[in-house]
Short mmCIF file of C-alpha atoms and ligand atoms in Angstrom, two decimals:
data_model
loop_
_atom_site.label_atom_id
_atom_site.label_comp_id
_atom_site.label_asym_id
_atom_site.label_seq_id
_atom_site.Cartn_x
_atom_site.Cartn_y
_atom_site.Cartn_z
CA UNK A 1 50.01 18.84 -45.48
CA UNK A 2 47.94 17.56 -47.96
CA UNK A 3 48.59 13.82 -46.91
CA UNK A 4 47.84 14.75 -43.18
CA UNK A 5 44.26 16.22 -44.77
CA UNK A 6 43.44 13.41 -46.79
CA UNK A 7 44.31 10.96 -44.01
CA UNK A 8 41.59 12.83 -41.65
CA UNK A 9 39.18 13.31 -44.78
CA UNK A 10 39.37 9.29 -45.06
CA UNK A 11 39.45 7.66 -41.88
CA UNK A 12 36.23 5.76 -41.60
CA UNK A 13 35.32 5.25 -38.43
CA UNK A 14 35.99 7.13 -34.87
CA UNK A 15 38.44 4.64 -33.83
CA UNK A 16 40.31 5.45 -36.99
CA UNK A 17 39.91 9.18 -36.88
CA UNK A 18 40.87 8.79 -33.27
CA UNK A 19 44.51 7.31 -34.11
CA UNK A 20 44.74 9.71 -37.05
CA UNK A 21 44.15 12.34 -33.98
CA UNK A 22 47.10 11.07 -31.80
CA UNK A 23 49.57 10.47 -35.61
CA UNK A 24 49.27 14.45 -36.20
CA UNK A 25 48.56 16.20 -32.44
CA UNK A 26 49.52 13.64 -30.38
CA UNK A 27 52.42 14.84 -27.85
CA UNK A 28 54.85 12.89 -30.66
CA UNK A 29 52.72 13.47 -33.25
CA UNK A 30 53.69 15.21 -36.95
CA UNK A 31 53.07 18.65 -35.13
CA UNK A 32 54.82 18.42 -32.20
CA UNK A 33 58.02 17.48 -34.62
CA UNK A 34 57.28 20.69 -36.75
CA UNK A 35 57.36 22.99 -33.50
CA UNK A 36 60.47 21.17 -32.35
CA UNK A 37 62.31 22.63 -35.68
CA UNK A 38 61.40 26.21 -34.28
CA UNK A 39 64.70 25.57 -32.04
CA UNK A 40 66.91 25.59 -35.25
CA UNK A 41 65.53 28.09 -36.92
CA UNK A 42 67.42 31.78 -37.37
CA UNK A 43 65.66 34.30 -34.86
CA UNK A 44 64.43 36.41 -37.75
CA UNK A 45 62.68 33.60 -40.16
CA UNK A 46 61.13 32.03 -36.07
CA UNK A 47 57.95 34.20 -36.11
CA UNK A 48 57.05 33.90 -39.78
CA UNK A 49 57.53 29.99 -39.42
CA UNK A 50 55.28 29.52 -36.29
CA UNK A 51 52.58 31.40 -37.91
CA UNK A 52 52.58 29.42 -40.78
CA UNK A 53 52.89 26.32 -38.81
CA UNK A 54 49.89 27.59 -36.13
CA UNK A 55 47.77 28.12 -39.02
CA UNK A 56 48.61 25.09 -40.67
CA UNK A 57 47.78 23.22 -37.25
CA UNK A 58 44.40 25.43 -37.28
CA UNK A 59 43.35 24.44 -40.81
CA UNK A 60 44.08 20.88 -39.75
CA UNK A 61 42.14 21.01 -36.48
CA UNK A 62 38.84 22.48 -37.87
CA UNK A 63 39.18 19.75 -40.20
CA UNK A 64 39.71 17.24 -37.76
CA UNK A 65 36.12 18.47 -35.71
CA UNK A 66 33.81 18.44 -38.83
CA UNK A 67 35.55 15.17 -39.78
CA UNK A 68 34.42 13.88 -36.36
CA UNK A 69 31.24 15.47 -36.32
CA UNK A 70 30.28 14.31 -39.37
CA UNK A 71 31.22 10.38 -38.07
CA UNK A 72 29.44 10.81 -34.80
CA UNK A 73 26.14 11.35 -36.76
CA UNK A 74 26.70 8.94 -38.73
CA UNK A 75 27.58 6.10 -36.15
CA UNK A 76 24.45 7.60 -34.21
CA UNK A 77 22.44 7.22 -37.22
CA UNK A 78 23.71 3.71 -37.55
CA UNK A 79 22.82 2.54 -33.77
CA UNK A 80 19.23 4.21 -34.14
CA UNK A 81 18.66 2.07 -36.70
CA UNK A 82 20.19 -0.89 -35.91
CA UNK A 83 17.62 -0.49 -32.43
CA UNK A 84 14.78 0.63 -34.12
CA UNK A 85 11.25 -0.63 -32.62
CA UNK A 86 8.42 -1.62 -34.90
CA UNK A 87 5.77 -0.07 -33.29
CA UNK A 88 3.15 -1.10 -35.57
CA UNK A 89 4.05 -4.73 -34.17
CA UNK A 90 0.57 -5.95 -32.14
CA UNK A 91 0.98 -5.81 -28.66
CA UNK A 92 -0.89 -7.07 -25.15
CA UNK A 93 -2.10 -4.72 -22.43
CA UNK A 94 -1.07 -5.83 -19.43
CA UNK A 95 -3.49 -7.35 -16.99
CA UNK A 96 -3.72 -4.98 -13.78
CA UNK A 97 -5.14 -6.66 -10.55
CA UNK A 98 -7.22 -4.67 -7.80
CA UNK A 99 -7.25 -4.67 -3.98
CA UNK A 100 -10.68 -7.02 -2.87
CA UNK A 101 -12.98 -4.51 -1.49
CA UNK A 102 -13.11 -5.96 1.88
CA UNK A 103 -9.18 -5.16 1.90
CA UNK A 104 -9.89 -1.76 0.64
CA UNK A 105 -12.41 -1.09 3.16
CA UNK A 106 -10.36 -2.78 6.11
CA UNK A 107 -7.17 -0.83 5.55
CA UNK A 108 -9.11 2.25 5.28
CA UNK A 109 -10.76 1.42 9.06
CA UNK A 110 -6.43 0.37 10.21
CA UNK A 111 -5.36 3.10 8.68
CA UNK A 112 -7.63 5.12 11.24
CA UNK A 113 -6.63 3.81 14.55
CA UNK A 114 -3.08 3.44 13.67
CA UNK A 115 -3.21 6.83 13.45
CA UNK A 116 -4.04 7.19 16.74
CA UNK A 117 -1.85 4.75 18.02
CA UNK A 118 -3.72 1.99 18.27
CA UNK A 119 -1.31 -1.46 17.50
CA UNK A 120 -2.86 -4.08 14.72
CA UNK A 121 -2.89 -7.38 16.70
CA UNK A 122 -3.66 -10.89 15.85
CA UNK A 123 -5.17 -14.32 16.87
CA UNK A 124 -5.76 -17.59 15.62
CA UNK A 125 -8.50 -18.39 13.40
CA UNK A 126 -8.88 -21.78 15.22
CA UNK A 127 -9.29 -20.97 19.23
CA UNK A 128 -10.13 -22.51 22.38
CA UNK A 129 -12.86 -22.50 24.61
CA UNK A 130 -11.42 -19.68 27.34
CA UNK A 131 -10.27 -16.99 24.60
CA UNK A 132 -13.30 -17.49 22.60
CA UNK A 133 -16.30 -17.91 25.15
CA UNK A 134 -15.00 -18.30 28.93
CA UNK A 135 -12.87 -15.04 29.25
CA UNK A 136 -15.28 -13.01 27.88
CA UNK A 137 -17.91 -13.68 30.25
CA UNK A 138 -19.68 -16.44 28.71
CA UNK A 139 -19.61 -19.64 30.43
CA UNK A 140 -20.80 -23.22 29.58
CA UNK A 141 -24.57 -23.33 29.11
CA UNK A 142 -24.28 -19.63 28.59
CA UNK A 143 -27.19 -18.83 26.47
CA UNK A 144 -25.39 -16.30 24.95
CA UNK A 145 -23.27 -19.09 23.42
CA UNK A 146 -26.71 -19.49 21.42
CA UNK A 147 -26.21 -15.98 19.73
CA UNK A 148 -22.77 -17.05 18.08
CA UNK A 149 -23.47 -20.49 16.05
CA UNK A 150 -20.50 -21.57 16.17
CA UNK A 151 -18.27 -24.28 14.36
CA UNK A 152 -16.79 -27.26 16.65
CA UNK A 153 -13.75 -29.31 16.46
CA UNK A 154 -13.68 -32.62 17.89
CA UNK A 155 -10.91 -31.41 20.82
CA UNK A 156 -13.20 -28.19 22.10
CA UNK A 157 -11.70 -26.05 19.99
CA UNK A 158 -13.82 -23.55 17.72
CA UNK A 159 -13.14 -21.72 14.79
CA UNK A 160 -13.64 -17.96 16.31
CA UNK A 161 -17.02 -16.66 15.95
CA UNK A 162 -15.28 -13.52 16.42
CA UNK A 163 -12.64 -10.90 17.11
CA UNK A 164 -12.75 -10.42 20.47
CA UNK A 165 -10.61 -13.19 21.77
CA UNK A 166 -7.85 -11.16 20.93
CA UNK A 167 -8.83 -8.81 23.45
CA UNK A 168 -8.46 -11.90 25.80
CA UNK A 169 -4.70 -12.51 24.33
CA UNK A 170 -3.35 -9.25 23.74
CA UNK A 171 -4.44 -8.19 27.99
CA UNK A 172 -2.47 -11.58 28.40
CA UNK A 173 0.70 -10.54 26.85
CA UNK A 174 1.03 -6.91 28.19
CA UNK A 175 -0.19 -4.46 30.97
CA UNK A 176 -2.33 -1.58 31.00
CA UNK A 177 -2.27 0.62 29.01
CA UNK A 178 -3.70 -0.81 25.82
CA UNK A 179 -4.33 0.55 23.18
CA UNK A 180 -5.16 -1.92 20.19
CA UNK A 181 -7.64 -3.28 16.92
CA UNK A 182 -7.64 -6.54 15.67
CA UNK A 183 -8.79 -7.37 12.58
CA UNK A 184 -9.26 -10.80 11.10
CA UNK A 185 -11.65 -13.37 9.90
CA UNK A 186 -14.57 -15.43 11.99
CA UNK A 187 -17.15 -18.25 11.45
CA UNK A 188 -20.41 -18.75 12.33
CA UNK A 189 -23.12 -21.01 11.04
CA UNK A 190 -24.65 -18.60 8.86
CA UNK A 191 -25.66 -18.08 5.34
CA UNK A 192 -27.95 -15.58 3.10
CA UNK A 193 -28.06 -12.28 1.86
CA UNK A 194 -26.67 -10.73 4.73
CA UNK A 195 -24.43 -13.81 6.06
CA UNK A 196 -21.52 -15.85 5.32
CA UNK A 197 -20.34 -18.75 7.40
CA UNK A 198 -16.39 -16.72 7.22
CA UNK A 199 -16.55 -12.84 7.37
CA UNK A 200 -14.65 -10.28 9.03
CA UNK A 201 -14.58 -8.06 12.00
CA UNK A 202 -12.33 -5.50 13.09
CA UNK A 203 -12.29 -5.54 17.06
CA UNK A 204 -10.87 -1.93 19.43
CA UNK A 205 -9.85 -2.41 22.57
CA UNK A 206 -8.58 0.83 24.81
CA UNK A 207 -7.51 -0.09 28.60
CA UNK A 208 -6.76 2.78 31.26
CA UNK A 209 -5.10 2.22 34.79
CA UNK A 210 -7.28 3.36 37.08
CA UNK A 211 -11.38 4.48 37.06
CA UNK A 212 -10.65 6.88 33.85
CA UNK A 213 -12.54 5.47 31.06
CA UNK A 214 -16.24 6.36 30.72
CA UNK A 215 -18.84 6.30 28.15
CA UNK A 216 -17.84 9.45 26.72
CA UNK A 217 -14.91 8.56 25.60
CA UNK A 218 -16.44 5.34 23.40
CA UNK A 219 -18.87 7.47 22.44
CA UNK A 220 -16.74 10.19 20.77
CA UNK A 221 -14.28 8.46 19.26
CA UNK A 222 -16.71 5.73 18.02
CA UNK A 223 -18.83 9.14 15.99
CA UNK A 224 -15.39 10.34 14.80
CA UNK A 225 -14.54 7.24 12.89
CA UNK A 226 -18.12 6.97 11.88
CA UNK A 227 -17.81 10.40 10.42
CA UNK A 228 -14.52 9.45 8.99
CA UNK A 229 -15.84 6.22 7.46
CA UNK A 230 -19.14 7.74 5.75
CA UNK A 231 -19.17 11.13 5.92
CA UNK A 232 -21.69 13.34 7.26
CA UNK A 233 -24.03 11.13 8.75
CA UNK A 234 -25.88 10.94 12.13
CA UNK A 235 -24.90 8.80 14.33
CA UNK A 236 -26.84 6.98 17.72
CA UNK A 237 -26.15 4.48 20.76
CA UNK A 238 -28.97 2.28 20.89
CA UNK A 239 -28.29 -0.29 24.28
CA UNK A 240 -27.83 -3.62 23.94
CA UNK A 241 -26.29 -6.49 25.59
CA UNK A 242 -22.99 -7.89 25.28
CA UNK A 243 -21.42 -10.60 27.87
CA UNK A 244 -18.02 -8.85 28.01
CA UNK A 245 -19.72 -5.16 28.06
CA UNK A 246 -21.29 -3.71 30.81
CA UNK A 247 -23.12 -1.33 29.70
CA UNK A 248 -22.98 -1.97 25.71
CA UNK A 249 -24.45 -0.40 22.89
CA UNK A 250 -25.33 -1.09 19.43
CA UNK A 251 -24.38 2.12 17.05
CA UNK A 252 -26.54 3.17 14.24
CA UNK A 253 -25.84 5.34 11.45
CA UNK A 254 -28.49 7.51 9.33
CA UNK A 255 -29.06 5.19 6.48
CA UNK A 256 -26.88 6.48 3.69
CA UNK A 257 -29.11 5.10 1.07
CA UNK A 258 -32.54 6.77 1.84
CA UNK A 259 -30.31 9.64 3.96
CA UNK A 260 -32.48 8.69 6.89
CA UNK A 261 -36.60 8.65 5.37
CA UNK A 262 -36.48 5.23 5.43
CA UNK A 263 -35.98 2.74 2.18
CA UNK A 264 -35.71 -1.44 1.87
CA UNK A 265 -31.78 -1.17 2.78
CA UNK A 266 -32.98 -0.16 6.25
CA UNK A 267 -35.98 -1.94 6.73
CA UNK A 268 -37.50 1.58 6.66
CA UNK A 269 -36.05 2.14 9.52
CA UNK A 270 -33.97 4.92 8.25
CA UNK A 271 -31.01 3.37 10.44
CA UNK A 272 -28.14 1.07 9.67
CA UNK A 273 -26.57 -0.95 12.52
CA UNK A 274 -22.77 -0.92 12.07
CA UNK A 275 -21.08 -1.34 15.64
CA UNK A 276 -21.41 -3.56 18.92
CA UNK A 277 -19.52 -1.47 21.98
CA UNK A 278 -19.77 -1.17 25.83
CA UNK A 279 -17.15 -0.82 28.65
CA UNK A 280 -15.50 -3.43 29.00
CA UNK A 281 -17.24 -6.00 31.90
CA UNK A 282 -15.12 -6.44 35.43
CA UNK A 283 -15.39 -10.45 34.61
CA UNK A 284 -13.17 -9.85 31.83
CA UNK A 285 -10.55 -8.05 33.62
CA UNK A 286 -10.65 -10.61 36.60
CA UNK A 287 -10.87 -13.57 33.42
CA UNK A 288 -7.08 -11.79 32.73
CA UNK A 289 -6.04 -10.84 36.31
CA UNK A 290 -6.01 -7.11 35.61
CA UNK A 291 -6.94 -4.73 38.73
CA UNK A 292 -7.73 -1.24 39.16
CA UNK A 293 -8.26 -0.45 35.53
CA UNK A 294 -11.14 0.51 33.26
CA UNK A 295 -11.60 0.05 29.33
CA UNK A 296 -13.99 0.08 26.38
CA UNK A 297 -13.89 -2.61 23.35
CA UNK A 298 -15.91 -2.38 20.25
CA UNK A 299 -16.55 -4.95 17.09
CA UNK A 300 -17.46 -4.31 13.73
CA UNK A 301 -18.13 -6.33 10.47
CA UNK A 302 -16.05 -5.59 7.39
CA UNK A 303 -17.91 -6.85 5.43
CA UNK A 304 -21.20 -4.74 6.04
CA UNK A 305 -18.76 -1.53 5.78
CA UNK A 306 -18.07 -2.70 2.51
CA UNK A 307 -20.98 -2.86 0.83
CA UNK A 308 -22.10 0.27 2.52
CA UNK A 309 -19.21 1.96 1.58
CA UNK A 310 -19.09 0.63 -2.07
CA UNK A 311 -23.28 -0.37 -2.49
CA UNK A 312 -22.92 -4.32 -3.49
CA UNK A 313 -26.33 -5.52 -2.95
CA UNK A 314 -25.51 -9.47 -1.68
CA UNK A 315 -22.70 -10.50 0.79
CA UNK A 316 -22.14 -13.57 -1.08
CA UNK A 317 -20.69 -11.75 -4.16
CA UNK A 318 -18.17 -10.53 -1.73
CA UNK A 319 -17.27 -14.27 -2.33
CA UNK A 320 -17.61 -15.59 -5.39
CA UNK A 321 -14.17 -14.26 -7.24
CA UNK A 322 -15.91 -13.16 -9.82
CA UNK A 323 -13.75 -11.01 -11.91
CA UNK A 324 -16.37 -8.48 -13.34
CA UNK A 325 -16.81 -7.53 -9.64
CA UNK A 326 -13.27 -6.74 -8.58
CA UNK A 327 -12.28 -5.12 -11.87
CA UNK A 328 -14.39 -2.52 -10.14
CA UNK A 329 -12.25 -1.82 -7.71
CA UNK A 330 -8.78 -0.71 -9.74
N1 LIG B 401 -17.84 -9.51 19.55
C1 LIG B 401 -19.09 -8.85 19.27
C2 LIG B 401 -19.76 -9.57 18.09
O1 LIG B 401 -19.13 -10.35 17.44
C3 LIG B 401 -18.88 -7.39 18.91
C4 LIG B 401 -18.40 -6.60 20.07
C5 LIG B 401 -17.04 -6.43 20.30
C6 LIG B 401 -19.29 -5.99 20.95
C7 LIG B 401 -16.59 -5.66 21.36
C8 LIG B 401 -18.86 -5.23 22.01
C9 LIG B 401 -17.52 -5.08 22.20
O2 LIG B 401 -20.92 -9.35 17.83
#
């Protein structure tokens, strides 16, 4: 008894302990033998000998558990510190980057229409003469070309000077109904405050078989994002003229700056241009051989939404990569 104790008090490690564990309870262990003997002994000495032997086995177990115990802390106590961090060591935060506001702003304005099932379609940046001009109702010597100053390549093509010749591509590839935004970048010859020779635009485009689609319809949804995009503003149609709109309609929004009396952001106007709409012109359907069908397209800048939206003062910073002005925008 005494040697089975002292072999349990001494085993140094749980491995050790562990065989020491199988040597006394183990199914052949020391135990097992001393039970075996019960099968020899006289029926009257049997009792008094397992009791002894059940308390022995006891005395030995409880033994055995602080003995383990006791080596579990102390092999936990030996990992710890054999892991231990040095956290008064210097360390480096780690950089974080940020979305680029006009990203911000332009998911915000997808995030809208996909909602309501509009598709996200896209174009090339570099286009042709019929998706960027001729299908949209502007023809060569168009003086409307004039409004959009416009970057050539050698073989007629252009770099976009806008959205809406993905209009022209998506009516291409499918039939009415259409339902659809595209948002990219375009070109023109442009450059101060308020102009950069690349911006972006987000373009809508909503096609109906049959005479369904009226004014209304732009209108409303048109005030709902508006409402969506700046908050409780007022909104108004001013008309205008578009090539591939007839009618069309600039929007306006109550300046959010001066709330409407008038201030330098709005020319004290106490308006803010932020859309170009109309219903969609029959040349444009004929341009894409689609009868019997009626529509409404609108355009927007990104870029103007953005500073609205987030109050940067010149376009070009939008630009210039300048870190202090996206840290902003974590
Ligand atoms: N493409 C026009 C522009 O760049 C915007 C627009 C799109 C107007 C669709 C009406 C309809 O100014």
């Amino acid at each position: 008894m005494k040697e089975l104790e002292s072999k349990i008090k001494e085993a140094k490690s749980l491995e050790e302990l562990d065989r020491v564990r199988v040597e006394i309870f183990g199914k052949k262990g020391v135990l097992s033998k001393e039970f075996a003997k019960l099968k020899e002994i006289a029926n009257d000495k049997k009792k008094e000998f397992a009791k002894e032997l059940n308390l022995k086995k006891e005395a030995l177990f409880s033994l055995f558990e602080k003995k383990k115990e006791e080596l579990e802390n102390y092999e936990l106590q030996k990992r710890l510190k054999a892991e231990a961090v040095d956290l008064s060591l210097y360390s480096y935060e780690t950089p974080k980057g940020a979305l680029h506001p006009i990203t911000i702003t332009m998911n915000k304005i997808i995030d809208y229409f996909t909602a309501l099932n509009f598709s996200v379609e896209r174009g090339p940046l570099v286009e042709d003469d019929f998706h960027n001009f001729e299908a949209l109702n502007l023809p060569k010597n168009h003086p409307a070309r004039e409004m959009q100053d416009t970057f050539f390549f050698k073989d007629a093509k252009v770099l976009r000077t806008h959205t809406s010749p993905v209009q022209i591509r998506t009516m291409l590839k499918n039939s009415p109904p259409i339902r659809m935004i595209a948002p990219g970048a375009v070109f023109r010859k442009d450059f101060d405050l308020t102009h950069t020779p690349m911006f972006h635009q987000v373009e809508g485009l909503v096609v109906e078989k049959g005479d369904v689609v009226s004014f209304t319809h732009l209108k409303s949804i048109l005030t709902e994002f508006l409402h969506y995009m700046f908050g409780d503003v007022d909104v108004r149609f001013r008309p205008s003229f578009f090539p591939f709109t007839e009618p069309s309609a600039e929007v306006d929004i109550s300046c959010i700056f001066c709330d409407g009396k008038g201030c330098r952001v709005c020319s004290h106007t106490g308006w803010l241009e932020v859309l170009g709409s109309g219903i969609v012109d029959p040349n444009v359907f004929e341009a894409v051989g689609y009868k019997d069908v009626s529509g409404y397209a609108f355009g927007l800048g990104v870029e103007r939404f953005a500073m609205l939206l987030h109050k940067v003062p010149d376009l070009r910073s939008m630009f210039e990569g300048d870190i202090r002005l996206l840290e902003q925008f974590r």
